[in-house]
Amino acid sequence: MSAVSRHYVLAAGGTGGHLIPAFALAAELHERGHHVALITDERGAAIPGKPDYLTSHVLPPGRIAGKNPIGWIRGVRGVLQGRSMALRLFESFQPSAVVGFGGYPALPTMLAARAAKLPIVLHEQNSVLGRVNRYFAGKVDAIATSFGQVDRLEPQYEDKVTLVGNPVRTEVLKLRDQPFPEFTEDSLFRILVTGGSQGARVLSQVIPEGLAMLPPTMRSRLQVIQQCRPEDIEAVRQRYAVHGIPAELATYFEDMAERLASAHLFIGRAGASTIAELTVVGRPAILIPLPYAMDDHQSANTREVVASGGARVIRQPAITTEDPETYRGDRKNALLKEQAEIYQKMAKDVCLQIQAIGKNPQTLGNAAHAAWNCGYPNAAKDLADLVEGFGASPIMDVIRMEKTMPATGGEALAREQAQ
């Protein structure tokens, strides 16, 4: 624990990808005796997993996008309002530094930190520098990265960069030292399939068919756990039943860490938190990057673990993201046919990749070890060390702690939101 207790503000977008590492850093800083506040948007405030001691403050997201002038005006207004609210929080909370995790909801807070002349540390979860972090890269004190190679990060900022990895949840980190589940030519083959916070429709279409193509000796050993969208779950259940494949399906698994612990193979998207957890635990994967992710960052996220031999990639053509029901006549029929052909090809790829990685127990074990070697188990500690390196001098910390601080730094924000 640090000798001096400080105050830190974390600013993060409203998705799990931004907030999971923020929660992990908050836990580490709290363990060291510091006080931490979180600024996010309404979505972020509702995401499960936030520590009880972490006070959260909801600001306007400040998203400025599209071509509609009215949208721009509203976005700028939201940014300015959020900046003012963040400055008032700084006045009462008096942070030693602000840590930004990217995402549009972090924009007003970062602007406020600049105006208040506070030290700023950025954390980039993906292998492509996000737009908000890209904007502030030249204006901050340090940039923490999760991958050795980060696209869109200008060479002139390299002296600010520290590779720390992407912090993961405590329950996942605890699995780091557990052995890979026993896997032999006769044992069950447990496959975990997820597609983000609410599943992915393409996985519901492709994975059951791909598993059904496996040789009978391998198919008979399957035990599938799959996360699905609510509107897809019954159709997926029927597909598995037709093929005689045991499958446990749900729209959300609260015990995801336990599911990951028992899995021999993961199939799913390539978000930053997913890659971080797979590599910390050491689980081989078949990754299907989201084709319309901003700057195609999910494809970039797969580079390191694929190069190591810990994962394989199947590409999803962007055409599959279109909804045929929005069209009529020939266009609808043509799109349905094209998607069916793509899904069939992807299912064959899934089958081939599973056979390549899972037919031989030694091959699967080697892939698990390769993934494990790509992990950054000390990411939260290393990021906390970096953050602690910025802020007021020790004497100013003592002066700050002698002041009387409100019970929470968010009362003024709450009052303004209610007006």
XYZ file of N, CA, C and O in Angstrom, residues 298-397:
400
model
N -10.702 -5.085 -34.194
C -10.737 -6.466 -33.714
C -9.806 -7.365 -34.520
O -9.174 -8.271 -33.964
N -9.705 -7.117 -35.820
C -8.744 -7.892 -36.617
C -7.325 -7.627 -36.131
O -6.501 -8.548 -36.008
N -7.024 -6.363 -35.852
C -5.688 -6.014 -35.352
C -5.421 -6.660 -33.995
O -4.289 -7.053 -33.696
N -6.462 -6.790 -33.168
C -6.286 -7.389 -31.846
C -5.814 -8.838 -31.904
O -5.230 -9.348 -30.948
N -6.075 -9.515 -33.022
C -5.737 -10.940 -33.120
C -4.286 -11.193 -33.509
O -3.815 -12.331 -33.422
N -3.559 -10.164 -33.950
C -2.252 -10.383 -34.566
C -1.279 -11.147 -33.668
O -0.664 -12.137 -34.091
N -1.133 -10.685 -32.438
C -0.114 -11.252 -31.562
C -0.412 -12.697 -31.196
O 0.462 -13.569 -31.284
N -1.640 -12.976 -30.789
C -1.966 -14.327 -30.344
C -2.012 -15.297 -31.517
O -1.632 -16.476 -31.370
N -2.416 -14.837 -32.697
C -2.400 -15.699 -33.883
C -0.967 -16.023 -34.281
O -0.624 -17.167 -34.597
N -0.094 -15.004 -34.264
C 1.306 -15.222 -34.622
C 1.983 -16.203 -33.672
O 2.877 -16.953 -34.073
N 1.536 -16.230 -32.422
C 2.132 -17.134 -31.435
C 1.664 -18.571 -31.605
O 2.279 -19.495 -31.069
N 0.549 -18.767 -32.311
C -0.035 -20.097 -32.438
C -1.141 -20.362 -31.443
O -1.668 -21.471 -31.372
N -1.532 -19.334 -30.681
C -2.558 -19.517 -29.665
C -3.979 -19.358 -30.160
O -4.929 -19.635 -29.427
N -4.157 -18.898 -31.394
C -5.507 -18.691 -31.932
C -5.471 -18.768 -33.446
O -4.415 -18.639 -34.079
N -6.649 -18.963 -34.017
C -6.849 -18.954 -35.463
C -7.978 -17.986 -35.770
O -8.840 -17.742 -34.922
N -7.990 -17.446 -36.979
C -8.968 -16.425 -37.354
C -9.806 -16.890 -38.531
O -9.290 -17.482 -39.487
N -11.105 -16.618 -38.445
C -12.032 -16.805 -39.565
C -12.646 -15.449 -39.861
O -13.175 -14.783 -38.970
N -12.587 -15.030 -41.095
C -13.115 -13.723 -41.485
C -14.615 -13.804 -41.762
O -15.101 -14.752 -42.374
N -15.324 -12.782 -41.308
C -16.748 -12.640 -41.604
C -16.928 -11.519 -42.612
O -16.679 -10.360 -42.298
N -17.363 -11.813 -43.832
C -17.592 -10.746 -44.819
C -18.632 -9.751 -44.326
O -19.610 -10.122 -43.662
N -18.426 -8.493 -44.635
C -19.315 -7.435 -44.146
C -20.741 -7.597 -44.662
O -21.678 -7.085 -44.053
N -20.927 -8.297 -45.774
C -22.264 -8.456 -46.358
C -23.216 -9.131 -45.372
O -24.428 -8.895 -45.392
N -22.658 -9.945 -44.450
C -23.518 -10.669 -43.514
C -24.120 -9.763 -42.457
O -24.994 -10.188 -41.705
N -23.665 -8.529 -42.369
C -24.217 -7.611 -41.376
C -25.477 -6.911 -41.873
O -26.154 -6.235 -41.112
N -25.794 -7.049 -43.141
C -27.010 -6.437 -43.677
C -28.232 -7.263 -43.305
O -28.165 -8.492 -43.194
N -29.366 -6.600 -43.149
C -30.616 -7.272 -42.806
C -31.473 -7.416 -44.062
O -31.981 -6.414 -44.590
N -31.643 -8.644 -44.552
C -32.447 -8.835 -45.767
C -33.875 -8.330 -45.640
O -34.511 -7.976 -46.639
N -34.392 -8.293 -44.403
C -35.778 -7.893 -44.202
C -36.008 -6.413 -44.492
O -37.156 -5.966 -44.574
N -34.942 -5.645 -44.641
C -35.096 -4.231 -44.987
C -35.262 -4.031 -46.491
O -35.453 -2.906 -46.944
N -35.176 -5.107 -47.261
C -35.318 -5.041 -48.720
C -36.543 -5.840 -49.159
O -37.154 -6.578 -48.376
N -36.854 -5.711 -50.430
C -37.972 -6.461 -50.999
C -37.546 -7.079 -52.332
O -36.569 -6.659 -52.942
N -38.327 -8.063 -52.751
C -38.173 -8.619 -54.092
C -36.809 -9.231 -54.370
O -36.240 -9.940 -53.534
N -36.279 -8.941 -55.556
C -35.037 -9.572 -56.016
C -33.862 -9.253 -55.105
O -33.008 -10.111 -54.868
N -33.790 -7.999 -54.613
C -32.671 -7.628 -53.748
C -32.688 -8.444 -52.466
O -31.645 -8.925 -52.007
N -33.859 -8.639 -51.880
C -33.971 -9.428 -50.663
C -33.560 -10.867 -50.925
O -32.783 -11.457 -50.156
N -34.063 -11.444 -52.002
C -33.745 -12.843 -52.314
C -32.263 -13.030 -52.602
O -31.647 -14.025 -52.180
N -31.684 -12.078 -53.328
C -30.259 -12.174 -53.646
C -29.407 -12.081 -52.385
O -28.412 -12.810 -52.228
N -29.820 -11.182 -51.465
C -29.064 -11.024 -50.227
C -29.182 -12.270 -49.358
O -28.183 -12.713 -48.760
N -30.365 -12.847 -49.273
C -30.559 -14.075 -48.506
C -29.697 -15.211 -49.058
O -29.069 -15.962 -48.304
N -29.651 -15.320 -50.370
C -28.857 -16.374 -51.000
C -27.370 -16.166 -50.735
O -26.639 -17.105 -50.398
N -26.920 -14.913 -50.869
C -25.510 -14.611 -50.661
C -25.100 -14.874 -49.212
O -24.035 -15.446 -48.952
N -25.964 -14.468 -48.276
C -25.645 -14.709 -46.873
C -25.609 -16.196 -46.562
O -24.744 -16.664 -45.816
N -26.545 -16.953 -47.130
C -26.573 -18.397 -46.894
C -25.284 -19.054 -47.385
O -24.727 -19.939 -46.724
N -24.797 -18.615 -48.526
C -23.555 -19.162 -49.071
C -22.366 -18.803 -48.191
O -21.477 -19.630 -47.967
N -22.359 -17.569 -47.683
C -21.260 -17.144 -46.810
C -21.296 -17.924 -45.500
O -20.253 -18.397 -45.015
N -22.487 -18.077 -44.920
C -22.599 -18.826 -43.679
C -22.138 -20.273 -43.863
O -21.485 -20.851 -42.981
N -22.474 -20.855 -44.996
C -22.067 -22.229 -45.267
C -20.541 -22.343 -45.348
O -19.948 -23.282 -44.801
N -19.927 -21.375 -46.010
C -18.464 -21.392 -46.114
C -17.822 -21.184 -44.742
O -16.836 -21.857 -44.390
N -18.368 -20.260 -43.954
C -17.827 -20.021 -42.620
C -17.992 -21.266 -41.746
O -17.101 -21.590 -40.947
N -19.117 -21.961 -41.879
C -19.330 -23.183 -41.102
C -18.281 -24.235 -41.457
O -17.747 -24.924 -40.569
N -17.967 -24.364 -42.738
C -16.914 -25.300 -43.157
C -15.567 -24.899 -42.574
O -14.790 -25.757 -42.137
N -15.296 -23.585 -42.561
C -14.048 -23.106 -41.987
C -13.976 -23.434 -40.497
O -12.911 -23.811 -39.980
N -15.098 -23.259 -39.792
C -15.140 -23.594 -38.370
C -14.813 -25.071 -38.171
O -13.999 -25.438 -37.307
N -15.423 -25.905 -38.972
C -15.188 -27.353 -38.887
C -13.712 -27.681 -39.104
O -13.099 -28.432 -38.327
N -13.129 -27.118 -40.152
C -11.735 -27.401 -40.474
C -10.787 -26.903 -39.387
O -9.816 -27.581 -39.023
N -11.066 -25.720 -38.863
C -10.187 -25.152 -37.839
C -10.280 -25.933 -36.531
O -9.268 -26.125 -35.840
N -11.475 -26.384 -36.173
C -11.624 -27.179 -34.954
C -10.857 -28.489 -35.091
O -10.170 -28.927 -34.161
N -10.960 -29.116 -36.260
C -10.218 -30.358 -36.473
C -8.706 -30.121 -36.402
O -7.952 -30.918 -35.827
N -8.266 -29.004 -36.982
C -6.841 -28.716 -37.007
C -6.282 -28.468 -35.606
O -5.169 -28.896 -35.281
N -7.069 -27.801 -34.772
C -6.565 -27.418 -33.454
C -6.933 -28.421 -32.367
O -6.235 -28.527 -31.348
N -8.029 -29.198 -32.569
C -8.531 -30.028 -31.493
C -8.470 -31.522 -31.701
O -8.783 -32.281 -30.780
N -8.070 -31.962 -32.881
C -8.053 -33.403 -33.131
C -6.963 -34.095 -32.334
O -7.128 -35.220 -31.850
N -5.831 -33.413 -32.170
C -4.700 -33.968 -31.435
C -4.583 -33.246 -30.093
O -4.441 -32.020 -30.061
N -4.642 -33.965 -28.973
C -4.543 -33.303 -27.663
C -3.283 -32.458 -27.511
O -3.323 -31.396 -26.886
N -2.174 -32.915 -28.082
C -0.938 -32.164 -27.967
C -1.029 -30.831 -28.684
O -0.536 -29.806 -28.201
N -1.692 -30.822 -29.849
C -1.853 -29.578 -30.610
C -2.667 -28.562 -29.811
O -2.313 -27.378 -29.743
N -3.738 -29.023 -29.190
C -4.577 -28.118 -28.396
C -3.817 -27.598 -27.181
O -3.886 -26.412 -26.841
N -3.063 -28.480 -26.539
C -2.280 -28.065 -25.390
C -1.204 -27.057 -25.749
O -0.962 -26.096 -25.004
N -0.560 -27.257 -26.895
C 0.454 -26.297 -27.344
C -0.157 -24.931 -27.622
O 0.446 -23.891 -27.318
N -1.361 -24.934 -28.229
C -2.044 -23.665 -28.520
C -2.417 -22.954 -27.232
O -2.299 -21.720 -27.122
N -2.848 -23.714 -26.235
C -3.185 -23.113 -24.940
C -1.957 -22.464 -24.317
O -2.025 -21.348 -23.774
N -0.830 -23.139 -24.375
C 0.398 -22.595 -23.795
C 0.858 -21.348 -24.553
O 1.330 -20.374 -23.944
N 0.704 -21.366 -25.877
C 1.085 -20.201 -26.683
C 0.224 -18.997 -26.324
O 0.723 -17.871 -26.208
N -1.080 -19.218 -26.144
C -1.967 -18.124 -25.734
C -1.562 -17.606 -24.363
O -1.516 -16.387 -24.129
N -1.251 -18.516 -23.432
C -0.860 -18.143 -22.063
C 0.379 -17.257 -22.072
O 0.490 -16.309 -21.291
N 1.316 -17.555 -22.963
C 2.547 -16.771 -23.050
C 2.302 -15.344 -23.534
O 3.160 -14.470 -23.358
N 1.154 -15.092 -24.158
C 0.820 -13.744 -24.647
C 0.131 -12.894 -23.585
O -0.150 -11.717 -23.830
N -0.158 -13.473 -22.430
C -0.921 -12.757 -21.414
C -0.108 -11.733 -20.646
O 1.122 -11.820 -20.557
N -0.808 -10.760 -20.074
C -0.199 -9.714 -19.239
C -0.874 -9.741 -17.862
O -1.742 -8.912 -17.569
N -0.505 -10.698 -17.015
C -1.196 -10.839 -15.726
C -0.966 -9.683 -14.769
O -1.743 -9.498 -13.828
N 0.091 -8.903 -14.973
C 0.391 -7.791 -14.072
C -0.098 -6.450 -14.613
O 0.367 -5.387 -14.169
N -1.029 -6.489 -15.567
C -1.457 -5.258 -16.242
C -2.008 -4.226 -15.259
O -1.660 -3.041 -15.327
N -2.879 -4.638 -14.345
C -3.473 -3.682 -13.407
C -2.405 -3.073 -12.496
O -2.403 -1.860 -12.241
N -1.481 -3.890 -12.011
C -0.418 -3.383 -11.144
C 0.514 -2.451 -11.904
O 0.909 -1.393 -11.388
N 0.874 -2.843 -13.124
C 1.787 -2.001 -13.903
C 1.135 -0.670 -14.277
O 1.795 0.376 -14.277
N -0.165 -0.722 -14.584
C -0.865 0.521 -14.897
C -0.966 1.396 -13.658
O -0.791 2.627 -13.731
N -1.239 0.795 -12.515
C -1.304 1.568 -11.260
C 0.050 2.198 -10.940
O 0.118 3.350 -10.482
N 1.131 1.457 -11.176
C 2.464 2.019 -10.956
C 2.680 3.247 -11.831
O 3.228 4.269 -11.384
N 2.256 3.142 -13.090
C 2.411 4.259 -14.018
C 1.596 5.462 -13.551
O 2.085 6.602 -13.545
N 0.364 5.221 -13.140
C -0.520 6.303 -12.702
C 0.031 6.974 -11.457
O -0.006 8.205 -11.326
N 0.544 6.182 -10.529
C 1.084 6.744 -9.289
C 2.310 7.628 -9.539
O 2.667 8.439 -8.682
N 2.905 7.472 -10.690
C 4.069 8.286 -11.012
C 3.739 9.705 -11.395
O 4.636 10.535 -11.563
N 2.452 9.999 -11.541
C 2.036 11.355 -11.923
C 1.152 11.935 -10.826
O 0.362 11.243 -10.207
N 1.283 13.229 -10.614
C 0.425 13.875 -9.635
C 1.194 14.874 -8.806
O 2.324 15.253 -9.109
N 0.576 15.289 -7.725
C 1.150 16.326 -6.878
C 2.354 15.795 -6.113
O 2.554 14.598 -5.976
N 3.157 16.693 -5.606
C 4.294 16.316 -4.782
C 3.791 15.746 -3.460
O 2.656 15.989 -3.054
N 4.598 14.971 -2.750
C 4.157 14.392 -1.474
C 3.635 15.424 -0.486
O 2.656 15.176 0.212
N 4.266 16.598 -0.398
C 3.797 17.605 0.557
C 2.408 18.109 0.182
O 1.555 18.343 1.045
N 2.132 18.231 -1.136
C 0.799 18.665 -1.552
C -0.232 17.583 -1.281
O -1.389 17.875 -0.995
N 0.181 16.313 -1.339
C -0.736 15.224 -0.995
C -1.163 15.333 0.468
O -2.327 15.143 0.809
